[in-house]
Amino acid sequence: MKSPKKYWVPCLAQFSGHMGKSNTMIKTPVPVQRALQLLHEISPLSRPLETYLSAFFEIQQYDAHEYLLRNGEVCDRMIFIADGLVQIYCEPPMPLPLEMQGKEICNWFLMEGDLAISVESFFGREASDEYIRAIEPTTTVSISYDALENVYAAFPEFNYYGRRLTEAYYVKAIRQLKALRYKRAADSYRYLEAHCPNLIERVPVRHLAGYLGVDETYVNALGTRRKVAN
């Protein structure tokens, strides 16, 4: 299995924004800036909390089709997507019905500004039954489960941020899952158009087809109708 590219040493974060030995300013990498901005939008972080938290961050880069998490692994990191697009999916149950052979069950999609975790695996500390895979080249900022627990213990106020992030994660999940409540794929597609328009624009047709439970030809037809209507 190819390892993602890690290009920032986490401990450098404790010096972020300070002068180094050579009297040059050590800048916070852009992906980390984006992760911190997400937290600042909830409520301004204190400087000690920001510095302590940043010291645990790791930046990783994934090529398209690389896995952030595989079935059977424990999801040990809370992942912030700084740039890119990923899908969370699972394998169909066995034995496979004929119509499901060669297909995957796509649960949902996540992009810039989103958190990507396997919920049951991360919080339950158990093997995941899901995959998280990059659809586009993707850059992430992540923190391990144990490090996150350390932050909660050292800065109890960070529990508020954790709650708000969890709320946002579930709202996004429910919004995408609502699309699947419709009996007709065309209605599900229209729901995504209204509530998740970026997905329609960026997610490849074959992945949308897997998400909606239809074939690619049908999704292409829906897209053509959409362009004509616009």
PDB file of C-alpha atoms in Angstrom:
ATOM      1  CA  MET A   1       0.000   0.000   0.000  1.00  0.00           C
ATOM      2  CA  LYS A   2       1.390   3.369  -1.052  1.00  0.00           C
ATOM      3  CA  SER A   3       1.906   5.755   1.874  1.00  0.00           C
ATOM      4  CA  PRO A   4       0.521   9.293   1.597  1.00  0.00           C
ATOM      5  CA  LYS A   5       3.040  12.106   1.413  1.00  0.00           C
ATOM      6  CA  LYS A   6       3.635  13.829   4.741  1.00  0.00           C
ATOM      7  CA  TYR A   7       5.339  17.162   4.298  1.00  0.00           C
ATOM      8  CA  TRP A   8       5.114  19.024   7.587  1.00  0.00           C
ATOM      9  CA  VAL A   9       6.655  18.014  10.906  1.00  0.00           C
ATOM     10  CA  PRO A  10       3.947  18.509  13.551  1.00  0.00           C
ATOM     11  CA  CYS A  11       6.270  19.872  16.254  1.00  0.00           C
ATOM     12  CA  LEU A  12       7.066  22.897  14.082  1.00  0.00           C
ATOM     13  CA  ALA A  13       3.612  24.209  14.899  1.00  0.00           C
ATOM     14  CA  GLN A  14       4.716  25.219  18.370  1.00  0.00           C
ATOM     15  CA  PHE A  15       7.012  27.761  16.720  1.00  0.00           C
ATOM     16  CA  SER A  16       4.379  28.969  14.273  1.00  0.00           C
ATOM     17  CA  GLY A  17       4.370  32.728  13.905  1.00  0.00           C
ATOM     18  CA  HIS A  18       7.598  33.066  15.939  1.00  0.00           C
ATOM     19  CA  MET A  19      11.128  33.917  14.920  1.00  0.00           C
ATOM     20  CA  GLY A  20      13.426  30.985  14.260  1.00  0.00           C
ATOM     21  CA  LYS A  21      17.106  30.745  15.155  1.00  0.00           C
ATOM     22  CA  SER A  22      18.009  32.404  11.870  1.00  0.00           C
ATOM     23  CA  ASN A  23      15.680  35.314  12.708  1.00  0.00           C
ATOM     24  CA  THR A  24      13.275  34.262   9.953  1.00  0.00           C
ATOM     25  CA  MET A  25       9.575  34.006  10.576  1.00  0.00           C
ATOM     26  CA  ILE A  26       8.292  30.405  10.569  1.00  0.00           C
ATOM     27  CA  LYS A  27       4.902  30.576   8.867  1.00  0.00           C
ATOM     28  CA  THR A  28       1.990  28.278   9.575  1.00  0.00           C
ATOM     29  CA  PRO A  29       1.386  26.111   6.461  1.00  0.00           C
ATOM     30  CA  VAL A  30      -1.748  27.021   4.496  1.00  0.00           C
ATOM     31  CA  PRO A  31      -3.585  23.715   5.179  1.00  0.00           C
ATOM     32  CA  VAL A  32      -3.143  24.262   8.922  1.00  0.00           C
ATOM     33  CA  GLN A  33      -4.319  27.857   8.555  1.00  0.00           C
ATOM     34  CA  ARG A  34      -7.506  26.535   6.970  1.00  0.00           C
ATOM     35  CA  ALA A  35      -8.073  24.017   9.762  1.00  0.00           C
ATOM     36  CA  LEU A  36      -7.527  26.693  12.404  1.00  0.00           C
ATOM     37  CA  GLN A  37      -9.843  29.081  10.556  1.00  0.00           C
ATOM     38  CA  LEU A  38     -12.621  26.512  10.812  1.00  0.00           C
ATOM     39  CA  LEU A  39     -12.176  26.533  14.583  1.00  0.00           C
ATOM     40  CA  HIS A  40     -11.898  30.311  14.796  1.00  0.00           C
ATOM     41  CA  GLU A  41     -15.224  30.578  12.955  1.00  0.00           C
ATOM     42  CA  ILE A  42     -16.836  28.642  15.809  1.00  0.00           C
ATOM     43  CA  SER A  43     -15.194  30.877  18.426  1.00  0.00           C
ATOM     44  CA  PRO A  44     -11.776  32.583  18.539  1.00  0.00           C
ATOM     45  CA  LEU A  45      -9.086  30.215  19.817  1.00  0.00           C
ATOM     46  CA  SER A  46      -6.826  31.422  22.583  1.00  0.00           C
ATOM     47  CA  ARG A  47      -3.159  31.588  21.576  1.00  0.00           C
ATOM     48  CA  PRO A  48      -2.126  28.850  24.084  1.00  0.00           C
ATOM     49  CA  LEU A  49      -4.882  26.518  22.818  1.00  0.00           C
ATOM     50  CA  GLU A  50      -4.035  27.172  19.157  1.00  0.00           C
ATOM     51  CA  THR A  51      -0.340  26.520  19.762  1.00  0.00           C
ATOM     52  CA  TYR A  52      -0.960  23.356  21.798  1.00  0.00           C
ATOM     53  CA  LEU A  53      -3.442  21.978  19.274  1.00  0.00           C
ATOM     54  CA  SER A  54      -1.307  22.786  16.237  1.00  0.00           C
ATOM     55  CA  ALA A  55       1.624  20.881  17.708  1.00  0.00           C
ATOM     56  CA  PHE A  56      -0.322  17.645  17.132  1.00  0.00           C
ATOM     57  CA  PHE A  57      -1.374  18.359  13.546  1.00  0.00           C
ATOM     58  CA  GLU A  58      -0.045  16.367  10.603  1.00  0.00           C
ATOM     59  CA  ILE A  59      -0.440  17.348   6.953  1.00  0.00           C
ATOM     60  CA  GLN A  60      -0.767  14.595   4.382  1.00  0.00           C
ATOM     61  CA  GLN A  61      -1.254  14.571   0.623  1.00  0.00           C
ATOM     62  CA  TYR A  62      -3.144  11.866  -1.249  1.00  0.00           C
ATOM     63  CA  ASP A  63      -3.316  11.219  -4.965  1.00  0.00           C
ATOM     64  CA  ALA A  64      -6.672  10.500  -6.562  1.00  0.00           C
ATOM     65  CA  HIS A  65      -7.828   6.951  -5.700  1.00  0.00           C
ATOM     66  CA  GLU A  66      -5.542   6.685  -2.654  1.00  0.00           C
ATOM     67  CA  TYR A  67      -7.090   5.483   0.599  1.00  0.00           C
ATOM     68  CA  LEU A  68      -7.259   7.543   3.764  1.00  0.00           C
ATOM     69  CA  LEU A  69      -8.829   4.540   5.514  1.00  0.00           C
ATOM     70  CA  ARG A  70      -9.516   0.934   4.546  1.00  0.00           C
ATOM     71  CA  ASN A  71     -12.111  -1.555   5.698  1.00  0.00           C
ATOM     72  CA  GLY A  72     -10.807  -3.420   8.767  1.00  0.00           C
ATOM     73  CA  GLU A  73      -8.534  -0.595   9.961  1.00  0.00           C
ATOM     74  CA  VAL A  74      -9.281   1.452  13.055  1.00  0.00           C
ATOM     75  CA  CYS A  75      -9.934   5.090  12.193  1.00  0.00           C
ATOM     76  CA  ASP A  76      -7.316   6.643  14.461  1.00  0.00           C
ATOM     77  CA  ARG A  77      -7.273  10.207  13.138  1.00  0.00           C
ATOM     78  CA  MET A  78      -9.799  13.001  12.855  1.00  0.00           C
ATOM     79  CA  ILE A  79      -9.205  14.354   9.355  1.00  0.00           C
ATOM     80  CA  PHE A  80      -9.854  17.868   8.102  1.00  0.00           C
ATOM     81  CA  ILE A  81      -9.947  18.232   4.324  1.00  0.00           C
ATOM     82  CA  ALA A  82      -7.951  21.326   3.444  1.00  0.00           C
ATOM     83  CA  ASP A  83      -8.221  20.738  -0.296  1.00  0.00           C
ATOM     84  CA  GLY A  84      -9.749  18.002  -2.437  1.00  0.00           C
ATOM     85  CA  LEU A  85     -12.663  15.578  -2.463  1.00  0.00           C
ATOM     86  CA  VAL A  86     -13.160  12.154  -0.835  1.00  0.00           C
ATOM     87  CA  GLN A  87     -15.863   9.527  -0.694  1.00  0.00           C
ATOM     88  CA  ILE A  88     -16.880   7.251   2.151  1.00  0.00           C
ATOM     89  CA  TYR A  89     -18.160   3.900   0.977  1.00  0.00           C
ATOM     90  CA  CYS A  90     -18.545   0.280   2.027  1.00  0.00           C
ATOM     91  CA  GLU A  91     -18.606  -3.036   0.220  1.00  0.00           C
ATOM     92  CA  PRO A  92     -21.967  -4.637  -0.655  1.00  0.00           C
ATOM     93  CA  PRO A  93     -23.099  -7.514   1.594  1.00  0.00           C
ATOM     94  CA  MET A  94     -22.192 -11.046   0.590  1.00  0.00           C
ATOM     95  CA  PRO A  95     -23.326 -13.009  -1.331  1.00  0.00           C
ATOM     96  CA  LEU A  96     -23.699 -10.309  -3.952  1.00  0.00           C
ATOM     97  CA  PRO A  97     -26.922  -9.972  -5.926  1.00  0.00           C
ATOM     98  CA  LEU A  98     -26.178  -9.961  -9.647  1.00  0.00           C
ATOM     99  CA  GLU A  99     -27.010  -6.254 -10.000  1.00  0.00           C
ATOM    100  CA  MET A 100     -24.507  -5.330  -7.245  1.00  0.00           C
ATOM    101  CA  GLN A 101     -21.519  -7.242  -8.581  1.00  0.00           C
ATOM    102  CA  GLY A 102     -18.598  -4.944  -9.294  1.00  0.00           C
ATOM    103  CA  LYS A 103     -20.269  -2.035  -7.473  1.00  0.00           C
ATOM    104  CA  GLU A 104     -19.723  -0.258  -4.176  1.00  0.00           C
ATOM    105  CA  ILE A 105     -22.193   1.295  -1.754  1.00  0.00           C
ATOM    106  CA  CYS A 106     -21.279   4.960  -1.513  1.00  0.00           C
ATOM    107  CA  ASN A 107     -22.363   6.536   1.757  1.00  0.00           C
ATOM    108  CA  TRP A 108     -21.436  10.139   1.053  1.00  0.00           C
ATOM    109  CA  PHE A 109     -18.879  12.673  -0.148  1.00  0.00           C
ATOM    110  CA  LEU A 110     -16.743  15.259   1.658  1.00  0.00           C
ATOM    111  CA  MET A 111     -14.720  18.208   0.394  1.00  0.00           C
ATOM    112  CA  GLU A 112     -12.815  21.316   1.512  1.00  0.00           C
ATOM    113  CA  GLY A 113     -13.779  22.441   4.993  1.00  0.00           C
ATOM    114  CA  ASP A 114     -15.264  19.065   5.957  1.00  0.00           C
ATOM    115  CA  LEU A 115     -14.169  16.509   8.538  1.00  0.00           C
ATOM    116  CA  ALA A 116     -13.719  12.935   7.315  1.00  0.00           C
ATOM    117  CA  ILE A 117     -13.931  10.067   9.801  1.00  0.00           C
ATOM    118  CA  SER A 118     -15.536   6.677  10.150  1.00  0.00           C
ATOM    119  CA  VAL A 119     -17.751   7.626  13.092  1.00  0.00           C
ATOM    120  CA  GLU A 120     -18.239   4.210  14.705  1.00  0.00           C
ATOM    121  CA  SER A 121     -14.578   3.309  14.270  1.00  0.00           C
ATOM    122  CA  PHE A 122     -13.140   6.601  15.546  1.00  0.00           C
ATOM    123  CA  PHE A 123     -15.328   7.012  18.613  1.00  0.00           C
ATOM    124  CA  GLY A 124     -15.806   3.295  19.339  1.00  0.00           C
ATOM    125  CA  ARG A 125     -12.115   2.409  18.745  1.00  0.00           C
ATOM    126  CA  GLU A 126     -13.149  -0.528  16.563  1.00  0.00           C
ATOM    127  CA  ALA A 127     -12.338  -1.775  13.072  1.00  0.00           C
ATOM    128  CA  SER A 128     -14.060   0.226  10.359  1.00  0.00           C
ATOM    129  CA  ASP A 129     -16.486  -1.323   7.898  1.00  0.00           C
ATOM    130  CA  GLU A 130     -15.980   1.680   5.613  1.00  0.00           C
ATOM    131  CA  TYR A 131     -13.386   2.991   3.206  1.00  0.00           C
ATOM    132  CA  ILE A 132     -12.386   6.639   2.843  1.00  0.00           C
ATOM    133  CA  ARG A 133     -10.837   7.258  -0.581  1.00  0.00           C
ATOM    134  CA  ALA A 134      -9.659  10.369  -2.380  1.00  0.00           C
ATOM    135  CA  ILE A 135     -11.552  11.143  -5.579  1.00  0.00           C
ATOM    136  CA  GLU A 136      -9.299  14.110  -6.401  1.00  0.00           C
ATOM    137  CA  PRO A 137      -5.766  14.912  -5.230  1.00  0.00           C
ATOM    138  CA  THR A 138      -6.426  15.756  -1.603  1.00  0.00           C
ATOM    139  CA  THR A 139      -4.563  17.522   1.197  1.00  0.00           C
ATOM    140  CA  THR A 140      -5.571  16.828   4.779  1.00  0.00           C
ATOM    141  CA  VAL A 141      -4.742  18.052   8.262  1.00  0.00           C
ATOM    142  CA  SER A 142      -5.319  15.440  10.937  1.00  0.00           C
ATOM    143  CA  ILE A 143      -4.952  14.778  14.646  1.00  0.00           C
ATOM    144  CA  SER A 144      -4.848  11.381  16.319  1.00  0.00           C
ATOM    145  CA  TYR A 145      -7.517  10.168  18.726  1.00  0.00           C
ATOM    146  CA  ASP A 146      -5.073  10.124  21.654  1.00  0.00           C
ATOM    147  CA  ALA A 147      -3.763  13.606  20.848  1.00  0.00           C
ATOM    148  CA  LEU A 148      -7.318  14.926  20.658  1.00  0.00           C
ATOM    149  CA  GLU A 149      -8.025  13.471  24.095  1.00  0.00           C
ATOM    150  CA  ASN A 150      -4.911  15.253  25.377  1.00  0.00           C
ATOM    151  CA  VAL A 151      -6.214  18.553  24.013  1.00  0.00           C
ATOM    152  CA  TYR A 152      -9.588  18.033  25.694  1.00  0.00           C
ATOM    153  CA  ALA A 153      -7.858  17.292  29.009  1.00  0.00           C
ATOM    154  CA  ALA A 154      -5.453  20.237  28.817  1.00  0.00           C
ATOM    155  CA  PHE A 155      -8.053  22.727  27.532  1.00  0.00           C
ATOM    156  CA  PRO A 156     -11.570  21.795  28.708  1.00  0.00           C
ATOM    157  CA  GLU A 157     -12.982  24.700  26.673  1.00  0.00           C
ATOM    158  CA  PHE A 158     -12.060  22.775  23.528  1.00  0.00           C
ATOM    159  CA  ASN A 159     -14.942  20.396  24.281  1.00  0.00           C
ATOM    160  CA  TYR A 160     -17.232  23.146  22.972  1.00  0.00           C
ATOM    161  CA  TYR A 161     -15.407  23.111  19.625  1.00  0.00           C
ATOM    162  CA  GLY A 162     -15.632  19.335  19.509  1.00  0.00           C
ATOM    163  CA  ARG A 163     -19.381  19.445  20.065  1.00  0.00           C
ATOM    164  CA  ARG A 164     -19.954  22.049  17.379  1.00  0.00           C
ATOM    165  CA  LEU A 165     -17.805  20.141  14.865  1.00  0.00           C
ATOM    166  CA  THR A 166     -19.707  16.933  15.602  1.00  0.00           C
ATOM    167  CA  GLU A 167     -23.011  18.728  15.124  1.00  0.00           C
ATOM    168  CA  ALA A 168     -21.886  20.110  11.757  1.00  0.00           C
ATOM    169  CA  TYR A 169     -20.674  16.658  10.683  1.00  0.00           C
ATOM    170  CA  TYR A 170     -24.029  15.056  11.428  1.00  0.00           C
ATOM    171  CA  VAL A 171     -26.014  17.837   9.767  1.00  0.00           C
ATOM    172  CA  LYS A 172     -23.998  17.314   6.580  1.00  0.00           C
ATOM    173  CA  ALA A 173     -24.463  13.547   6.820  1.00  0.00           C
ATOM    174  CA  ILE A 174     -28.221  13.864   7.283  1.00  0.00           C
ATOM    175  CA  ARG A 175     -28.457  16.310   4.387  1.00  0.00           C
ATOM    176  CA  GLN A 176     -26.819  13.850   2.026  1.00  0.00           C
ATOM    177  CA  LEU A 177     -28.689  10.839   3.404  1.00  0.00           C
ATOM    178  CA  LYS A 178     -32.005  12.624   2.940  1.00  0.00           C
ATOM    179  CA  ALA A 179     -31.381  12.491  -0.793  1.00  0.00           C
ATOM    180  CA  LEU A 180     -31.649   8.709  -0.607  1.00  0.00           C
ATOM    181  CA  ARG A 181     -35.121   8.726   0.989  1.00  0.00           C
ATOM    182  CA  TYR A 182     -36.741   9.376  -2.356  1.00  0.00           C
ATOM    183  CA  LYS A 183     -37.975   6.357  -4.285  1.00  0.00           C
ATOM    184  CA  ARG A 184     -36.994   7.858  -7.625  1.00  0.00           C
ATOM    185  CA  ALA A 185     -33.349   8.589  -8.417  1.00  0.00           C
ATOM    186  CA  ALA A 186     -34.408  11.704 -10.320  1.00  0.00           C
ATOM    187  CA  ASP A 187     -35.900  13.142  -7.120  1.00  0.00           C
ATOM    188  CA  SER A 188     -32.716  12.296  -5.202  1.00  0.00           C
ATOM    189  CA  TYR A 189     -30.663  14.014  -7.893  1.00  0.00           C
ATOM    190  CA  ARG A 190     -32.844  17.146  -7.661  1.00  0.00           C
ATOM    191  CA  TYR A 191     -32.413  17.176  -3.887  1.00  0.00           C
ATOM    192  CA  LEU A 192     -28.633  17.122  -4.312  1.00  0.00           C
ATOM    193  CA  GLU A 193     -28.890  19.942  -6.850  1.00  0.00           C
ATOM    194  CA  ALA A 194     -30.747  22.081  -4.330  1.00  0.00           C
ATOM    195  CA  HIS A 195     -28.814  21.247  -1.175  1.00  0.00           C
ATOM    196  CA  CYS A 196     -25.388  19.992  -2.290  1.00  0.00           C
ATOM    197  CA  PRO A 197     -24.763  21.655  -5.688  1.00  0.00           C
ATOM    198  CA  ASN A 198     -20.967  21.340  -5.426  1.00  0.00           C
ATOM    199  CA  LEU A 199     -21.302  17.556  -5.420  1.00  0.00           C
ATOM    200  CA  ILE A 200     -23.165  17.567  -8.723  1.00  0.00           C
ATOM    201  CA  GLU A 201     -20.405  19.677 -10.264  1.00  0.00           C
ATOM    202  CA  ARG A 202     -17.401  17.778  -8.914  1.00  0.00           C
ATOM    203  CA  VAL A 203     -18.255  14.143  -8.194  1.00  0.00           C
ATOM    204  CA  PRO A 204     -17.594  11.844 -11.189  1.00  0.00           C
ATOM    205  CA  VAL A 205     -20.682  10.287 -12.734  1.00  0.00           C
ATOM    206  CA  ARG A 206     -19.748   6.735 -11.748  1.00  0.00           C
ATOM    207  CA  HIS A 207     -19.550   7.714  -8.081  1.00  0.00           C
ATOM    208  CA  LEU A 208     -22.844   9.603  -8.227  1.00  0.00           C
ATOM    209  CA  ALA A 209     -24.384   6.543  -9.847  1.00  0.00           C
ATOM    210  CA  GLY A 210     -23.145   4.354  -6.983  1.00  0.00           C
ATOM    211  CA  TYR A 211     -24.512   6.841  -4.466  1.00  0.00           C
ATOM    212  CA  LEU A 212     -27.948   6.996  -6.109  1.00  0.00           C
ATOM    213  CA  GLY A 213     -28.073   3.269  -6.826  1.00  0.00           C
ATOM    214  CA  VAL A 214     -28.504   3.629 -10.587  1.00  0.00           C
ATOM    215  CA  ASP A 215     -26.317   3.129 -13.640  1.00  0.00           C
ATOM    216  CA  GLU A 216     -24.072   5.799 -15.145  1.00  0.00           C
ATOM    217  CA  THR A 217     -26.214   6.196 -18.270  1.00  0.00           C
ATOM    218  CA  TYR A 218     -29.155   7.325 -16.169  1.00  0.00           C
ATOM    219  CA  VAL A 219     -27.063   9.867 -14.234  1.00  0.00           C
ATOM    220  CA  ASN A 220     -25.695  11.230 -17.519  1.00  0.00           C
ATOM    221  CA  ALA A 221     -29.262  11.651 -18.753  1.00  0.00           C
ATOM    222  CA  LEU A 222     -30.213  13.536 -15.577  1.00  0.00           C
ATOM    223  CA  GLY A 223     -27.204  15.794 -16.032  1.00  0.00           C
ATOM    224  CA  THR A 224     -28.125  16.496 -19.631  1.00  0.00           C
ATOM    225  CA  ARG A 225     -31.666  17.457 -18.626  1.00  0.00           C
ATOM    226  CA  ARG A 226     -30.240  19.754 -15.950  1.00  0.00           C
ATOM    227  CA  LYS A 227     -28.012  21.584 -18.452  1.00  0.00           C
ATOM    228  CA  VAL A 228     -30.898  21.983 -20.924  1.00  0.00           C
ATOM    229  CA  ALA A 229     -33.162  23.340 -18.182  1.00  0.00           C
ATOM    230  CA  ASN A 230     -30.512  25.889 -17.178  1.00  0.00           C
TER     231      ASN A 230
END
